[in-house]
XYZ file of C-alpha atoms in Angstrom:
597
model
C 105.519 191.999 118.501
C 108.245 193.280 116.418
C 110.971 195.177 118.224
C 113.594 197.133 116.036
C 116.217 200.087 116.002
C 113.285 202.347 117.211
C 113.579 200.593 120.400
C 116.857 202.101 120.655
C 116.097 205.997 119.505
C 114.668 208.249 122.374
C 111.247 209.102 121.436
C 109.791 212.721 122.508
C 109.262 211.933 125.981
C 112.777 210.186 126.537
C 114.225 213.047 124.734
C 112.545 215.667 126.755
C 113.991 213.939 129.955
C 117.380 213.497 128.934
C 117.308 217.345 128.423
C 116.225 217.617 131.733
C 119.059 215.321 133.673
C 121.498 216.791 131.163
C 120.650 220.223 132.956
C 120.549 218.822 136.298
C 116.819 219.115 136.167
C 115.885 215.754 136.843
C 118.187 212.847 138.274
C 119.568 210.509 136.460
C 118.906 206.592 136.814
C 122.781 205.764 136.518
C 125.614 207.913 136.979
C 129.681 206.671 136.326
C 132.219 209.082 138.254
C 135.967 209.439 138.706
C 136.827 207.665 135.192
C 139.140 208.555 132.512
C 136.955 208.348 129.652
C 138.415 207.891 126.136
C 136.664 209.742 123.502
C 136.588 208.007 120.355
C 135.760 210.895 118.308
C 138.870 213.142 119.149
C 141.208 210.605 120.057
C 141.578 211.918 124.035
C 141.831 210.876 127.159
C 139.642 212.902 129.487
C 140.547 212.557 133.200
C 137.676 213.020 135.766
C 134.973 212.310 133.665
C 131.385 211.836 134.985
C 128.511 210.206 132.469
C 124.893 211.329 133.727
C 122.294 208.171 132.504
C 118.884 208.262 131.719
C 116.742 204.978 130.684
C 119.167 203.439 128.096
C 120.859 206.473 126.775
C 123.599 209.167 127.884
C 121.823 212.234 128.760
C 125.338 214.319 129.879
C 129.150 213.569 129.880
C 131.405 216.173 131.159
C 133.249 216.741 134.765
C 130.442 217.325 136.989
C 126.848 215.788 136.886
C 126.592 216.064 140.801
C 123.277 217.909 140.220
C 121.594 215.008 137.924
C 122.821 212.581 140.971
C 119.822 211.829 143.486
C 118.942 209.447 146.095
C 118.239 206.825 143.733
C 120.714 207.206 141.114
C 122.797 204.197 140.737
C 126.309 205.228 141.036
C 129.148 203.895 139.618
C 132.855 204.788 140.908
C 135.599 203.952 137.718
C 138.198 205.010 140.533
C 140.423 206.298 138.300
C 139.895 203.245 135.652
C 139.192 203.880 131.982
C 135.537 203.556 130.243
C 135.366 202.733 126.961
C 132.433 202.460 124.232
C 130.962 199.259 124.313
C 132.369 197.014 122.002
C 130.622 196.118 118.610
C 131.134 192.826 116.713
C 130.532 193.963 112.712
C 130.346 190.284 111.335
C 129.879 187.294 112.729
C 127.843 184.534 112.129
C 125.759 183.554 115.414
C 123.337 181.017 113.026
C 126.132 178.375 113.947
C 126.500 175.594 116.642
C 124.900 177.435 119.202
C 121.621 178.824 120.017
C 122.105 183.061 120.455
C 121.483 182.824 124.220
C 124.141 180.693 124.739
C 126.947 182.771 123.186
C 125.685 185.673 124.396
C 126.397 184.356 128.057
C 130.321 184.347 126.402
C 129.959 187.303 124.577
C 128.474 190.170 127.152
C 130.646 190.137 129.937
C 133.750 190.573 127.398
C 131.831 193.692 126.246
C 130.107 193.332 122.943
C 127.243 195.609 123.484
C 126.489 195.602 119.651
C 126.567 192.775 117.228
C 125.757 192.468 113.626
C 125.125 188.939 112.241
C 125.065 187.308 108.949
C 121.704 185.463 108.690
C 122.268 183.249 105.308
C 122.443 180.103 106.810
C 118.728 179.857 107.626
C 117.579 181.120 104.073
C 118.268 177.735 102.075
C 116.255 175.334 104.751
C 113.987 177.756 106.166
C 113.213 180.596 103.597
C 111.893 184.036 104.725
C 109.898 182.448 107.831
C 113.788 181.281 109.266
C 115.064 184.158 109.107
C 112.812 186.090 110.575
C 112.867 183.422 112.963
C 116.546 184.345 113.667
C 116.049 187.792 114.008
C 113.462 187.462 116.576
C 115.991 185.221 119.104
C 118.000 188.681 118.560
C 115.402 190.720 120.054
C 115.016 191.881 123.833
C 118.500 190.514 124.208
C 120.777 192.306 127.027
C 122.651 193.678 123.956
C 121.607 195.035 120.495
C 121.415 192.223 117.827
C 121.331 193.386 114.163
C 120.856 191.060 110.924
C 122.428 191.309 107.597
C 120.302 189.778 104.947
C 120.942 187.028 103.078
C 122.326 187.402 99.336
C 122.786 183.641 99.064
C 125.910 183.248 96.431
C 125.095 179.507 96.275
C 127.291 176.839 94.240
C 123.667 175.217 94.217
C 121.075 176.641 91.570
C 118.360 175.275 93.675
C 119.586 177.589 96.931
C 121.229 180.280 94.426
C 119.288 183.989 94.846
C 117.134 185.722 97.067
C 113.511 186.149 96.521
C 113.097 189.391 95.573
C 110.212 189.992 97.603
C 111.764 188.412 100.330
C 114.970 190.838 100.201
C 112.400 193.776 99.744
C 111.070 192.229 103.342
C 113.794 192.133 104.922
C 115.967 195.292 103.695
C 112.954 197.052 105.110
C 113.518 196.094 108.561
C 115.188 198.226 110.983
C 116.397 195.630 112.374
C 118.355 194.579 109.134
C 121.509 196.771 108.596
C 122.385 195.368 105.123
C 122.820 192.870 102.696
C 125.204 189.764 103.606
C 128.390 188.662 102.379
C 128.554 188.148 98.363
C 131.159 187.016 96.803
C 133.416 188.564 94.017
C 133.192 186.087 91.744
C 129.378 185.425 91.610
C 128.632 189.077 91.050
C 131.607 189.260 87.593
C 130.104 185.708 86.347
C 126.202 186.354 86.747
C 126.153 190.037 87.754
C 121.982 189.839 86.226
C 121.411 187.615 89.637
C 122.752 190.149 92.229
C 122.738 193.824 90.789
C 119.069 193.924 91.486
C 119.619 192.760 94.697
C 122.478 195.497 95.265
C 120.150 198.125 93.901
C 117.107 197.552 96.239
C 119.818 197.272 99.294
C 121.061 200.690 97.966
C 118.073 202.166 97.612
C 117.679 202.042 101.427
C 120.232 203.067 102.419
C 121.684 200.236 103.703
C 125.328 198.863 103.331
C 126.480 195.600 100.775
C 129.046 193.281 102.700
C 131.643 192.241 100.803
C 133.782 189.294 100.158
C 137.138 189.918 97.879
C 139.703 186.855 98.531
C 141.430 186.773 95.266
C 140.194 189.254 93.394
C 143.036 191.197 91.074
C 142.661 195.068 90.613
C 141.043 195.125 88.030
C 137.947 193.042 89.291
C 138.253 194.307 92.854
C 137.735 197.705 91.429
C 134.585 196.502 89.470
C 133.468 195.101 92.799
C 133.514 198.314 94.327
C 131.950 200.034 91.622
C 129.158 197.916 91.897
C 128.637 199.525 95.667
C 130.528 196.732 97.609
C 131.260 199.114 100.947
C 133.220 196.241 103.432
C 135.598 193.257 102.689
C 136.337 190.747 105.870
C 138.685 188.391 103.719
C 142.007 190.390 103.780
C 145.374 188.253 104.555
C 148.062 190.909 104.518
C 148.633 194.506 104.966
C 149.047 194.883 101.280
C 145.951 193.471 101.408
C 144.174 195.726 103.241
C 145.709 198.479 101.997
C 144.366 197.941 98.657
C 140.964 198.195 100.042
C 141.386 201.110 101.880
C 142.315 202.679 99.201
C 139.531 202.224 97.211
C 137.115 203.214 99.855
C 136.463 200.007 101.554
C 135.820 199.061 105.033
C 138.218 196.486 105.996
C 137.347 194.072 108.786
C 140.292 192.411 109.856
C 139.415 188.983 111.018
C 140.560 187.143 113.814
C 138.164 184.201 114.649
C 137.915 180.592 114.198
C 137.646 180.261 110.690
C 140.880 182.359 110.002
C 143.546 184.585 112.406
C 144.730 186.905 110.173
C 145.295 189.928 113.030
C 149.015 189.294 113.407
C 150.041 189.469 109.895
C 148.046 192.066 108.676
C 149.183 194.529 111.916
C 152.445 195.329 109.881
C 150.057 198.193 108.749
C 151.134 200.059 111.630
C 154.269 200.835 109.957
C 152.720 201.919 106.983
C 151.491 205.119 107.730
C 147.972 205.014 107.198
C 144.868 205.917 108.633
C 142.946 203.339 110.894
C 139.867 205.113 110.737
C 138.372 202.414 108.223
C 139.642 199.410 110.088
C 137.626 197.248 112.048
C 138.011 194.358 114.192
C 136.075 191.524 113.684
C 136.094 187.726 114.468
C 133.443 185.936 111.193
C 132.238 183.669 113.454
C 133.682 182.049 116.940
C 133.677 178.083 117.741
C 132.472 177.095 121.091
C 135.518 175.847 122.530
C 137.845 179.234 121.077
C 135.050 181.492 123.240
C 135.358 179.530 126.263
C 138.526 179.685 125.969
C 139.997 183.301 124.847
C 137.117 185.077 124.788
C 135.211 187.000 122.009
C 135.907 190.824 120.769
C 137.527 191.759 123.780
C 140.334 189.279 123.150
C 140.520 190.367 119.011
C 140.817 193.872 120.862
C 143.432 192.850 122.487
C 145.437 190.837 120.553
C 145.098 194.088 118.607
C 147.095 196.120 121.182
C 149.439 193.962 121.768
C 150.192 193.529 118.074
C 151.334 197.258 117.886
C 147.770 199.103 117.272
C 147.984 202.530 119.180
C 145.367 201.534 121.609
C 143.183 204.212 120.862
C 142.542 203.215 116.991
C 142.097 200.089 118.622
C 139.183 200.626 120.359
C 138.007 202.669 117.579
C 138.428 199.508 115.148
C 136.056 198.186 117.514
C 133.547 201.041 118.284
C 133.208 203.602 116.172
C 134.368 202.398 112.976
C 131.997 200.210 113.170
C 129.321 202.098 113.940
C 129.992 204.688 110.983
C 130.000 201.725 108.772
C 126.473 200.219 109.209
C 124.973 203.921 109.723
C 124.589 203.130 113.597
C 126.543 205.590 114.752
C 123.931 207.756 116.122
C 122.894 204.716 118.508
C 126.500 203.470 119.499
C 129.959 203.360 119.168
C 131.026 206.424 121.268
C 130.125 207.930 124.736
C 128.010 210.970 123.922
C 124.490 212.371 124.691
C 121.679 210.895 123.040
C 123.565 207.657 122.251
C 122.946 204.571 123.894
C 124.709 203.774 126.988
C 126.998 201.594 125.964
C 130.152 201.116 128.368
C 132.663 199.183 129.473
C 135.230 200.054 133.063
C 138.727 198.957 131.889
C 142.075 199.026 133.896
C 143.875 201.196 130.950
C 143.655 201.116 127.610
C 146.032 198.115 127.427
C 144.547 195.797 129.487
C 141.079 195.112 127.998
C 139.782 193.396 130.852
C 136.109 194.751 131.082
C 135.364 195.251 135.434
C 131.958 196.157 134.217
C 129.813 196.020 131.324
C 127.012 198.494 130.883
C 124.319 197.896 128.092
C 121.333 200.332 127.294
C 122.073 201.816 130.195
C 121.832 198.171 132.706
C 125.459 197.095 134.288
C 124.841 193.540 132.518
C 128.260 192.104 133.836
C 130.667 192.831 136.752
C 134.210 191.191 136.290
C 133.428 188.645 134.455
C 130.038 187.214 135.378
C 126.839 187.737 134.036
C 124.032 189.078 135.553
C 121.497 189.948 133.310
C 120.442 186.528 131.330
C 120.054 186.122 127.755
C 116.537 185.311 126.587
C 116.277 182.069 125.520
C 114.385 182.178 122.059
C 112.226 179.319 121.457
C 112.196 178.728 117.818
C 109.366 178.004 115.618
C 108.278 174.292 114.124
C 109.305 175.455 110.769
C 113.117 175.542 111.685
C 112.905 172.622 113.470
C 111.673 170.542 110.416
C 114.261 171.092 107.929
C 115.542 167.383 107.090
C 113.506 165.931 104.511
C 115.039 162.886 102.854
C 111.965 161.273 101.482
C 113.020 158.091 101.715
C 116.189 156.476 104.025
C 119.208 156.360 102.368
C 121.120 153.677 101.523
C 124.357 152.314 100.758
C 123.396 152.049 96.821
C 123.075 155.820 97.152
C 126.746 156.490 97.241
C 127.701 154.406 94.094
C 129.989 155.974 91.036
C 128.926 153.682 87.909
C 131.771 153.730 85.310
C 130.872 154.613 81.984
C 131.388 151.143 79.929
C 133.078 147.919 81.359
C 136.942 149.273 82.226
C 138.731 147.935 84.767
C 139.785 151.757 85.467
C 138.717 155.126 84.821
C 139.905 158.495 85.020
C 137.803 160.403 87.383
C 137.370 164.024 88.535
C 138.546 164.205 92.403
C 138.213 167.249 94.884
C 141.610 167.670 96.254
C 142.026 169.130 99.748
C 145.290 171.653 98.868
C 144.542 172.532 102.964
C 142.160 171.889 105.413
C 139.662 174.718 103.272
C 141.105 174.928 99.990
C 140.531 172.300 97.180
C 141.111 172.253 93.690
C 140.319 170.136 90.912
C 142.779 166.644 90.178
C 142.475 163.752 87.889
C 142.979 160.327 89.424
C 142.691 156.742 87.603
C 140.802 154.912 90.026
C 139.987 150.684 89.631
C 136.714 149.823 88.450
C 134.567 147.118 90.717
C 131.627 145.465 89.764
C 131.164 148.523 86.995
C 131.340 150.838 90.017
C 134.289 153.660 90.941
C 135.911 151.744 93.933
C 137.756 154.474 96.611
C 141.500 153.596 97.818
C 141.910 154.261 100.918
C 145.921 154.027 100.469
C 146.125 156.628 98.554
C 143.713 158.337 100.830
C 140.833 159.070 97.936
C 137.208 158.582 99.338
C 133.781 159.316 98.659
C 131.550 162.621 98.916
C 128.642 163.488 98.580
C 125.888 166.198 98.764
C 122.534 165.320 99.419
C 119.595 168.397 99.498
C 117.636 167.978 102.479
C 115.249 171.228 101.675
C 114.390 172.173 98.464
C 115.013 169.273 96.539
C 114.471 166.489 98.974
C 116.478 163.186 98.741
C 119.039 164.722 95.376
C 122.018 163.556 95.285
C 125.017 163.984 93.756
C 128.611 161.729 94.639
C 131.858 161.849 93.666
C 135.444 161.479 95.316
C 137.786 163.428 97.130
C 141.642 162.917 97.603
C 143.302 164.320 100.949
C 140.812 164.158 103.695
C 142.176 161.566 105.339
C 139.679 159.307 106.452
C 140.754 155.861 106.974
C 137.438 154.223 107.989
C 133.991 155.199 108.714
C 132.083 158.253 107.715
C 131.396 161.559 108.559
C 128.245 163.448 107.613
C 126.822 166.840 108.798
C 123.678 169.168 107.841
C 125.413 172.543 108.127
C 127.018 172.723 104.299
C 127.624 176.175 103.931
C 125.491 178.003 101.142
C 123.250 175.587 100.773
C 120.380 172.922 101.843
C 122.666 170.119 101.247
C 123.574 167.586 103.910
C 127.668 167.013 103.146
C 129.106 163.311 104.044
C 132.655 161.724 103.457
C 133.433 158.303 103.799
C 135.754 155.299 103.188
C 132.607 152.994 103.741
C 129.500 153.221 101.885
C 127.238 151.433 104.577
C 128.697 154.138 107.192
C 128.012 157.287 105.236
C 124.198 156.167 104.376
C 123.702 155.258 108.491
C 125.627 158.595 109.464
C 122.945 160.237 107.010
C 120.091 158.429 108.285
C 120.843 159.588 111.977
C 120.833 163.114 110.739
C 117.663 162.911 109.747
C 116.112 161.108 112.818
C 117.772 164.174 114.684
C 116.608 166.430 112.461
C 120.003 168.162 111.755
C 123.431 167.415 113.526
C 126.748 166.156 112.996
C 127.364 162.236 112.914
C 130.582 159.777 112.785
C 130.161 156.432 112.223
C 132.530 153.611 111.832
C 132.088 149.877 111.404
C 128.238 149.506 111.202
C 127.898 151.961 114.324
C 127.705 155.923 115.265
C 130.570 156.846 117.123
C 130.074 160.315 117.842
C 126.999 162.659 117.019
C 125.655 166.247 117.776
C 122.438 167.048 117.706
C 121.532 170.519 115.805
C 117.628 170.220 115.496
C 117.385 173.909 114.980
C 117.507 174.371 111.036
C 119.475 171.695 110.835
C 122.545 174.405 111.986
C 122.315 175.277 115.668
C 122.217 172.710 118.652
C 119.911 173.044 121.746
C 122.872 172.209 124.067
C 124.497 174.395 126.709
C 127.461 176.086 125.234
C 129.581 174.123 127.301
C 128.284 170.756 126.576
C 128.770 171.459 122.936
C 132.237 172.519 123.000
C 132.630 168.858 125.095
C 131.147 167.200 122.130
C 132.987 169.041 119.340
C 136.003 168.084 121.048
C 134.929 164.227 121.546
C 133.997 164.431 117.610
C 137.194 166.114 116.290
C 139.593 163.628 118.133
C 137.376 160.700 116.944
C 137.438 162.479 113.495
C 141.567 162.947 113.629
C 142.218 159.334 115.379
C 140.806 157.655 111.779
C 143.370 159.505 109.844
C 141.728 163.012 109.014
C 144.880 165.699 109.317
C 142.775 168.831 109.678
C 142.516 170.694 112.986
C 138.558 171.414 112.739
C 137.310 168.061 110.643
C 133.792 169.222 110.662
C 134.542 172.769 109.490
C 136.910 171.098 106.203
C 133.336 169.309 105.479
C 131.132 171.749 105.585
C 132.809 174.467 103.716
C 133.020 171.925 100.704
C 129.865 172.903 99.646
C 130.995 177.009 100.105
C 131.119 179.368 97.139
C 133.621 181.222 99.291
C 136.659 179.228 99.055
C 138.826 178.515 96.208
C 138.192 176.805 93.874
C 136.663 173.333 93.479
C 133.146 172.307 95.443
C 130.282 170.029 95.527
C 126.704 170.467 95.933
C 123.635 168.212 95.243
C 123.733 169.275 91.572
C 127.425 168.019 90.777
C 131.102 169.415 91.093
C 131.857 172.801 90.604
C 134.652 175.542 89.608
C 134.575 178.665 90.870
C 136.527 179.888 88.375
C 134.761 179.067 85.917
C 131.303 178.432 87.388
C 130.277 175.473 85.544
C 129.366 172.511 87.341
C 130.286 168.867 86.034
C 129.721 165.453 86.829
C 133.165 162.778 87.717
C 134.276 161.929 84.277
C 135.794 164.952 82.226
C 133.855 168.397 81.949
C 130.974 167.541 80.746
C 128.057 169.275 82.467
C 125.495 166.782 84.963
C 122.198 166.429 83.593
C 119.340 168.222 84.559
């Protein structure tokens, strides 16, 4: 039952019939008159513009289709407003939080037509079977869903790697534009695990996402070399510049994770060509698309940060489309592509009136009116917790080496709310156990595989979270099958832990011998069944619990879940022990010398 980019490429028959409404020979099924049409290709304006539809694609666009109008054409008067391309979202991650119905009810009447996804966070719990799972809730969408596949850059050895089969699988796919974000420093430090992968991704075709926080010229250039065609992690114009100039795509990334838009728009006075500049958001919390919006508002913010509003929308359209190959389906308003469109006030106010999608008006100011599918997933990703046996509080003890009354112990220090890096604390010695001290705010954390390894465990400390009391414990670690949990109590991270898996995946705080606040996420462990506005309620409820025990960060759940990223400098945990980036090696608590297998 496997629908894929063919779905989207007129077949003889269609193309035979958009010949015939592009001559006026047959009508059309939608026709858009009296708009001033901005064509992405030259950079114009065209006033009076009239767009002849047939099934989903364009079949004419020029200033009179009045013969390829009939009696049953659907007309649509722009009065003078501006269309647009629709609007294409090149990276996001939509295997987070919420189910892909329920941000698509956010996301379509902004006026993302197109959207490319990463896919990686089903691979370590779910294998090949969850993500093809995932990229079967993107099909017979309202919009045009594409995956990325996983490369799976994974602190963890257990979840580090592909399959190669399973990459041979899914590169194949037409649904499957590329291969997913992999980062800089796992490709210099074991390039033997991911040049094959780049090669096979290559050899369709296909594009390799990139990831280059950090990296100096010399290794950013060895990156490239390698085939690396897009980087989302830019900061700074200089930034991005530096990519440009070596060929890159740049994606500049303004979504919940980071907001990097306004300080990277000084490029504007640089001089340079926009044409390999995209807009992008890497992922949007619940509560941020309720409340601004999705591409529409990165496209504006764009504008209003000093982008000539046509490169805008082109940093939105078709760049993006040129980038993943896609450019014969979307990105521009042209026969043969789909029909993709979005009715604008001017090119300043990006304000979509109406959204049209393969050729359907799918939104009108605002509301929706063509409903997602919801996809019901199958029992594999909904049976990704496996614990073996309950954990308990015993789990979570740090025996000291010897009989000291204090020890010098490894410690993950928060430097921000996503950066950590690696300290040395002497920390009393209880009972021949690593006590935490709370007063100088150093707890416990640990990573405990709920996949692939079921019931491993690895715990050490960490300095800076900020948790006062209680524990906090989720099953979306990023890059890996681990359930994450911090805590100042040992009893409340093994109960938080315990609730997980009798949801089968969520997020859980406890405090004092009870759960405080939880969030279900029985699909994979990742993605919650609730409306999208329930969740965001919940988020919020678990973020202010989080922040009233002490924790400083403005997204507590996202700080604890991206210690077990490969992404994020420099020092991480997963099941298997503590780990430097830098260096690669993982270690246990006391000194550098490597955990045992």
């Amino acid at each position: 039952n496997e629908k894929n980019m063919k779905s989207f490429i007129p077949d003889e028959d269609a193309s035979r019939r958009l010949m015939a409404v592009a001559r006026g020979r047959a009508y059309a099924d939608l026709a858009v008159v009296n708009a001033r049409m901005l064509n992405v290709y030259t950079g114009e304006i065209l006033d009076g513009s009239q767009i002849a539809v047939s099934d989903k694609w364009i079949a004419s666009v020029g200033r009179d289709a009045s013969a390829s109008i009939g009696p049953k054409t659907h007309v649509i008067d722009a009065a003078g407003n501006v269309v647009i391309p629709g609007l294409i979202e090149g990276h996001t991650h939509l295997v987070w939080l919420a189910s892909v119905s329920e941000y698509l009810r956010y996301l379509i009447p902004g006026g993302t037509t197109t959207l490319i996804s990463e896919t990686l966070e089903a691979y370590p719990v779910a294998g090949l079977d969850g993500v093809i799972d995932v990229l079967a809730s993107f099909k017979d969408q309202p919009i045009k869903l594409f995956g990325t596949a996983p490369a799976m850059v994974s602190i963890s050895r257990a979840a580090e790697g592909i399959d190669s089969s399973h990459l041979a699988s899914l590169v194949s796919r037409e649904d499957v534009v590329g291969l997913g974000e992999s980062y800089w420093q796992a490709l210099l430090q074991r390039p033997d695990t991911l040049l094959p992968a780049y090669a096979a991704v290559r050899g369709q075709r296909k594009t390799l996402e990139g990831h280059s926080a950090g990296a100096s010229e010399k290794k950013l250039n060895a990156y490239v070399a390698a085939g690396i065609s897009s980087c989302h992690e830019p900061i700074s114009a200089q930034d991005v510049l530096d990519r440009i100039r070596l060929g890159l795509y740049v994606m500049i990334r303004e979504g919940s994770i980071r907001r990097d838009l306004a300080a990277i728009s000084k490029i504007v006075h640089m001089g340079v060509d926009c044409r390999r500049l995209i807009l992008s958001t890497d992922g949007i919390a619940p509560d941020d698309l309720i409340a601004k919006g999705g591409l529409e508002y990165v496209l504006q913010k764009a504008i209003d940060c000093g982008f000539d509003p046509v490169a805008a929308v082109q940093m939105a359209t078709l760049n993006v489309a040129e980038h993943f190959g896609i450019d014969d389906l979307a990105g521009g308003i042209a026969p043969g592509r789909c029909a993709d469109m979005l009715v604008v006030p001017d090119l300043k106010t990006i304000e979509p009136r109406r959204v049209i999608s393969n050729g359907r008006v799918v939104a009108e100011k605002g509301h929706l009116l063509v409903a997602p599918r919801a996809h019901a997933y199958g029992p594999q990703s909904r049976d990704t917790i496996r614990l073996g046996t309950d954990v308990d509080r015993e789990r979570f003890a740090i025996a000291a080496p010897g009989r000291p009354s204090t020890v010098t112990v490894r410690v993950i220090d928060m430097v921000s709310d996503l950066v950590t890096r690696d300290a040395a604390y002497d920390m009393p010695v209880v009972g021949g156990r690593v006590a935490v001290d709370t007063a100088r705010d150093i707890i416990t954390v640990a990573a405990i595989d709920r996949t692939r390894q079921p019931g491993k465990t690895f715990t050490g400390l960490i300095h800076g979270f900020g948790l006062a009391r209680g524990a906090l414990a989720a099953s979306s670690a990023w890059d890996s099958s681990d359930i994450i949990v911090v805590g100042a109590d040992e009893g409340d991270m093994a109960l938080a832990v315990n609730r997980i898996a009798d949801m089968q995946g969520g997020a859980v705080l406890c405090d004092g011998g009870r759960v405080v606040q939880e969030i279900p996420m029985p699909v994979l462990g990742i993605i919650s069944d609730l409306p999208m506005e329930t969740l965001a309620s919940r988020l919020t409820a678990l973020k202010a619990a989080v922040r009233e025990r002490g924790c400083p960060f403005p997204d507590p759940l996202l700080s604890l879940v991206a210690l077990t990223g490969a992404a994020i400098p420099f020092f991480r945990i997963c099941e298997e022990g503590l780990v430097d980036l830098k260096t690669g090696r993982t270690a246990g608590c006391f000194g550098d010398a490597p955990v045992d297998d």
